[in-house]
Amino acid sequence: MFIKQLIFNGPLKLRFQNIGPRYFFSKKNKIIESAEEEPILIEEKDYAELERKRNKSRLTEAHRNILLGKKPYNTPQDWFHETVKYKKRILGRYGMEALGEPAGLAWPTPEEVEDMKEYESLAHPLNIQERLQQIKEKKKMEEEALLAKQAEIEKKMATMKQLIAQVQEKIAQKQKVELEAKERRERKIEEIRRQLIAQGTMSTTKLTEAVTMAEKDEKKLKKELKKAKALEREKKIAERLLRESESNKAEEDEDETDSQQK
């Protein structure tokens, strides 16, 4: 009983101190003692498969490469991947290492250089000095226009009080005309109302009809007066033209007589 208690109640250091040598020198983990024995190789991990499993974004390879700032495709996937335009874009975005070709393909060809020169000659025919001179002249014209505008504003500001007085006078005249028209209409309504009362036929309907008829008659009278004024104006113009034609004819006759006498 004492021996069993000593074994199971003893410290762990005493119980497990001999496990290490027995474990490492066991048959399962046998140490190679001769050259004829084959070594046990540890299986190498597939890092590509490991990276694939680590990718939890569910993005395609091309999209993931773009997200990481890499070239989308390592091999051409379509016809335009072989074009110079696409390769220029890859060179500009991802650098020479991603391009995998000499960067000289991005340089323009002699034909493209000639086309660019022709475009520049048509789009920008002036050289730098001429362009600068044109800009200076344009700036000078703008400054002169600004000065002229400022002078005009100052001139108008000098007569601002007079302009304000004229505007106020026009407004007062307009208000006076409107007030006179209103008073005239009120007098007309009062006159019609008195007439209806005198006739014994006073009512709201009768008053409204009478006022409407009076307004129509007034409009008709104004229209006739306007026509009469227009006819009178036309008559005056015709008389003036007739006098001018007669005077011109008389002058022509005098000129003709003088020429015959000579």
Coordinates of C-alpha atoms in Angstrom, one line a residue:
M1 CA 0.0 0.0 0.0
F2 CA 2.8 2.4 0.8
I3 CA 4.6 1.6 -2.5
K4 CA 1.4 2.2 -4.6
Q5 CA 0.7 5.5 -2.7
L6 CA 4.3 6.6 -3.4
I7 CA 4.0 5.9 -7.1
F8 CA 0.7 7.6 -7.7
N9 CA 1.1 10.5 -5.3
G10 CA 4.6 11.3 -6.3
P11 CA 5.6 14.5 -8.3
L12 CA 5.1 14.5 -12.0
K13 CA 8.8 15.1 -12.6
L14 CA 9.6 11.7 -11.2
R15 CA 6.9 9.9 -13.1
F16 CA 7.7 11.4 -16.6
Q17 CA 11.4 12.0 -16.4
N18 CA 12.2 8.9 -18.5
I19 CA 9.4 9.3 -21.1
G20 CA 11.6 11.4 -23.5
P21 CA 14.4 8.9 -24.1
R22 CA 12.0 6.0 -24.4
Y23 CA 9.8 7.9 -26.9
F24 CA 12.5 9.2 -29.2
F25 CA 14.4 5.9 -29.2
S26 CA 11.4 3.7 -29.8
K27 CA 10.9 1.7 -33.0
K28 CA 8.3 4.1 -34.3
N29 CA 10.8 7.0 -34.4
K30 CA 13.8 5.0 -35.4
I31 CA 17.0 6.9 -36.0
I32 CA 18.9 6.1 -39.2
E33 CA 22.1 4.2 -38.2
S34 CA 23.4 3.2 -41.7
A35 CA 23.5 4.5 -45.2
E36 CA 21.4 1.6 -46.5
E37 CA 18.3 2.7 -44.7
E38 CA 15.9 5.0 -46.5
P39 CA 15.3 8.4 -44.9
I40 CA 11.8 9.3 -43.9
L41 CA 10.9 12.5 -45.8
I42 CA 8.5 15.0 -44.4
E43 CA 5.7 15.7 -47.0
E44 CA 6.1 19.2 -48.5
K45 CA 3.0 21.5 -48.4
D46 CA 1.4 22.7 -51.5
Y47 CA 1.6 26.5 -50.9
A48 CA -0.4 27.3 -54.1
E49 CA -3.3 25.2 -52.8
L50 CA -2.8 26.8 -49.4
E51 CA -3.1 30.3 -50.8
R52 CA -6.2 29.3 -52.8
K53 CA -7.8 28.0 -49.6
R54 CA -6.9 31.2 -47.8
N55 CA -8.6 33.3 -50.4
K56 CA -12.1 33.8 -48.9
S57 CA -13.0 36.8 -51.0
R58 CA -14.6 34.6 -53.8
L59 CA -13.1 37.0 -56.4
T60 CA -11.8 35.8 -59.7
E61 CA -8.0 35.7 -60.1
A62 CA -8.1 38.7 -62.4
H63 CA -10.2 40.8 -60.0
R64 CA -8.1 39.8 -57.1
N65 CA -4.9 40.7 -58.9
I66 CA -6.4 44.1 -59.8
L67 CA -7.3 44.6 -56.1
L68 CA -3.8 43.8 -55.0
G69 CA -2.3 46.1 -57.7
K70 CA -1.0 43.3 -59.9
K71 CA -1.4 42.5 -63.6
P72 CA -4.9 40.9 -64.2
Y73 CA -3.7 38.1 -66.5
N74 CA -0.3 36.5 -66.8
T75 CA -1.2 35.1 -70.2
P76 CA -3.4 36.7 -72.9
Q77 CA -7.0 35.8 -72.6
D78 CA -8.4 37.6 -75.6
W79 CA -7.3 39.2 -78.9
F80 CA -7.0 42.7 -77.6
H81 CA -4.5 41.6 -74.9
E82 CA -1.9 41.5 -77.7
T83 CA -2.6 45.0 -79.0
V84 CA -0.2 47.9 -78.4
K85 CA -2.9 50.0 -76.7
Y86 CA -3.5 47.3 -74.1
K87 CA 0.2 46.8 -73.5
K88 CA 0.7 50.6 -73.1
R89 CA -2.1 50.6 -70.4
I90 CA -0.5 47.7 -68.6
L91 CA 2.9 49.5 -68.7
G92 CA 1.4 52.7 -67.3
R93 CA -0.5 51.0 -64.5
Y94 CA 1.7 48.1 -63.4
G95 CA 5.2 48.9 -64.7
M96 CA 7.8 47.2 -66.8
E97 CA 8.0 44.1 -64.8
A98 CA 4.3 43.4 -65.3
L99 CA 4.6 44.1 -69.1
G100 CA 7.3 41.5 -69.6
E101 CA 8.4 43.1 -72.9
P102 CA 10.7 46.0 -73.8
A103 CA 9.1 49.4 -73.1
G104 CA 9.9 50.6 -76.6
L105 CA 6.6 49.3 -77.9
A106 CA 5.0 52.3 -76.2
W107 CA 6.9 54.7 -78.3
P108 CA 5.1 56.2 -81.3
T109 CA 5.9 55.0 -84.8
P110 CA 7.2 57.4 -87.4
E111 CA 3.8 57.5 -89.1
E112 CA 2.1 58.3 -85.7
V113 CA 4.7 61.1 -85.2
E114 CA 3.8 62.6 -88.6
D115 CA 0.1 62.4 -87.8
M116 CA 0.7 64.1 -84.5
K117 CA 2.7 66.9 -86.1
E118 CA -0.1 67.4 -88.7
Y119 CA -2.7 67.5 -85.9
E120 CA -0.6 70.0 -84.0
S121 CA -0.1 72.2 -87.0
L122 CA -3.9 72.3 -87.6
A123 CA -5.1 72.5 -84.0
H124 CA -2.4 74.9 -82.8
P125 CA -1.0 76.8 -85.9
L126 CA 0.7 79.5 -83.8
N127 CA 4.1 79.0 -82.1
I128 CA 4.8 79.9 -78.5
Q129 CA 5.8 83.5 -79.2
E130 CA 2.8 84.2 -81.4
R131 CA 0.5 82.6 -78.8
L132 CA 2.0 84.7 -76.0
Q133 CA 1.5 87.8 -78.1
Q134 CA -2.1 86.8 -78.8
I135 CA -2.7 86.3 -75.1
K136 CA -1.2 89.7 -74.3
E137 CA -3.4 91.4 -76.9
K138 CA -6.5 89.7 -75.6
K139 CA -5.7 90.6 -72.0
K140 CA -5.1 94.2 -73.1
M141 CA -8.5 94.3 -74.9
E142 CA -10.2 92.9 -71.9
E143 CA -8.6 95.5 -69.6
E144 CA -9.7 98.3 -72.0
A145 CA -13.2 97.0 -72.1
L146 CA -13.3 96.8 -68.3
L147 CA -12.0 100.4 -68.0
A148 CA -14.7 101.5 -70.5
K149 CA -17.4 99.7 -68.6
Q150 CA -16.2 101.3 -65.3
A151 CA -16.2 104.8 -66.9
E152 CA -19.7 104.2 -68.2
I153 CA -20.9 103.1 -64.7
E154 CA -19.3 106.2 -63.2
K155 CA -21.0 108.4 -65.8
K156 CA -24.4 106.8 -65.0
M157 CA -23.8 107.0 -61.3
A158 CA -23.2 110.8 -61.7
T159 CA -26.7 111.1 -63.2
M160 CA -28.3 108.6 -60.9
K161 CA -30.3 111.1 -58.9
Q162 CA -31.8 112.5 -62.1
L163 CA -32.7 109.0 -63.3
I164 CA -34.3 108.1 -60.0
A165 CA -36.3 111.3 -60.2
Q166 CA -37.5 110.5 -63.7
V167 CA -38.5 107.0 -62.7
Q168 CA -40.4 108.3 -59.7
E169 CA -42.1 110.8 -61.9
K170 CA -43.2 108.1 -64.4
I171 CA -44.5 106.0 -61.5
A172 CA -46.4 108.9 -60.1
Q173 CA -47.9 109.7 -63.5
K174 CA -49.0 106.1 -63.9
Q175 CA -50.6 106.0 -60.5
K176 CA -52.3 109.3 -61.3
V177 CA -53.8 107.9 -64.5
E178 CA -54.9 104.7 -62.7
L179 CA -56.5 106.7 -59.9
E180 CA -58.3 109.0 -62.4
A181 CA -59.6 105.9 -64.3
K182 CA -60.8 104.4 -61.0
E183 CA -62.6 107.6 -60.0
R184 CA -64.1 108.0 -63.4
R185 CA -65.4 104.4 -63.3
E186 CA -66.8 105.0 -59.8
R187 CA -68.6 108.2 -60.9
K188 CA -70.0 106.3 -63.9
I189 CA -71.3 103.5 -61.6
E190 CA -72.8 106.1 -59.3
E191 CA -74.5 107.9 -62.2
I192 CA -76.0 104.7 -63.5
R193 CA -77.2 103.7 -60.0
R194 CA -79.0 107.0 -59.7
Q195 CA -80.6 106.6 -63.1
L196 CA -81.8 103.1 -62.1
I197 CA -83.2 104.4 -58.8
A198 CA -85.0 107.2 -60.6
Q199 CA -86.5 104.7 -63.0
G200 CA -87.5 102.4 -60.2
T201 CA -85.6 99.4 -61.6
M202 CA -82.7 99.3 -59.2
S203 CA -81.2 95.8 -58.7
T204 CA -77.7 94.3 -58.6
T205 CA -78.3 92.5 -61.9
K206 CA -79.5 95.6 -63.6
L207 CA -76.6 97.6 -62.2
T208 CA -74.1 95.1 -63.4
E209 CA -75.6 94.9 -66.9
A210 CA -75.7 98.7 -67.2
V211 CA -72.1 99.1 -66.0
T212 CA -71.0 96.4 -68.5
M213 CA -72.8 98.1 -71.4
A214 CA -71.3 101.5 -70.4
E215 CA -67.8 100.0 -70.4
K216 CA -68.4 98.4 -73.8
D217 CA -69.6 101.8 -75.1
E218 CA -66.5 103.5 -73.6
K219 CA -64.2 100.9 -75.2
K220 CA -65.9 101.3 -78.5
L221 CA -65.6 105.1 -78.3
K222 CA -61.9 104.8 -77.5
K223 CA -61.4 102.4 -80.4
E224 CA -63.1 104.9 -82.8
L225 CA -61.0 107.7 -81.5
K226 CA -57.9 105.7 -82.0
K227 CA -58.9 104.9 -85.6
A228 CA -59.7 108.5 -86.2
K229 CA -56.2 109.5 -84.9
A230 CA -54.6 106.9 -87.0
L231 CA -56.4 108.1 -90.1
E232 CA -55.5 111.7 -89.3
R233 CA -51.9 110.7 -88.9
E234 CA -51.9 108.8 -92.2
K235 CA -53.5 111.8 -93.9
K236 CA -50.8 114.1 -92.6
I237 CA -48.1 111.7 -93.8
A238 CA -49.7 111.5 -97.2
E239 CA -49.9 115.3 -97.5
R240 CA -46.3 115.6 -96.4
L241 CA -45.2 113.0 -99.0
L242 CA -47.3 114.8 -101.7
R243 CA -45.7 118.1 -100.9
E244 CA -42.2 116.5 -101.0
S245 CA -42.9 114.9 -104.3
E246 CA -44.3 118.2 -105.7
S247 CA -41.2 120.1 -104.5
N248 CA -38.9 117.4 -105.9
K249 CA -40.7 117.6 -109.2
A250 CA -40.4 121.4 -109.3
E251 CA -36.7 121.1 -108.6
E252 CA -36.3 118.6 -111.4
D253 CA -38.2 120.9 -113.8
E254 CA -36.0 123.8 -112.8
D255 CA -32.9 121.7 -113.3
E256 CA -34.2 120.6 -116.7
T257 CA -35.0 124.2 -117.7
D258 CA -31.5 125.4 -116.6
S259 CA -29.9 122.6 -118.6
Q260 CA -31.9 123.5 -121.7
Q261 CA -30.9 127.2 -121.4
K262 CA -27.3 126.3 -121.2

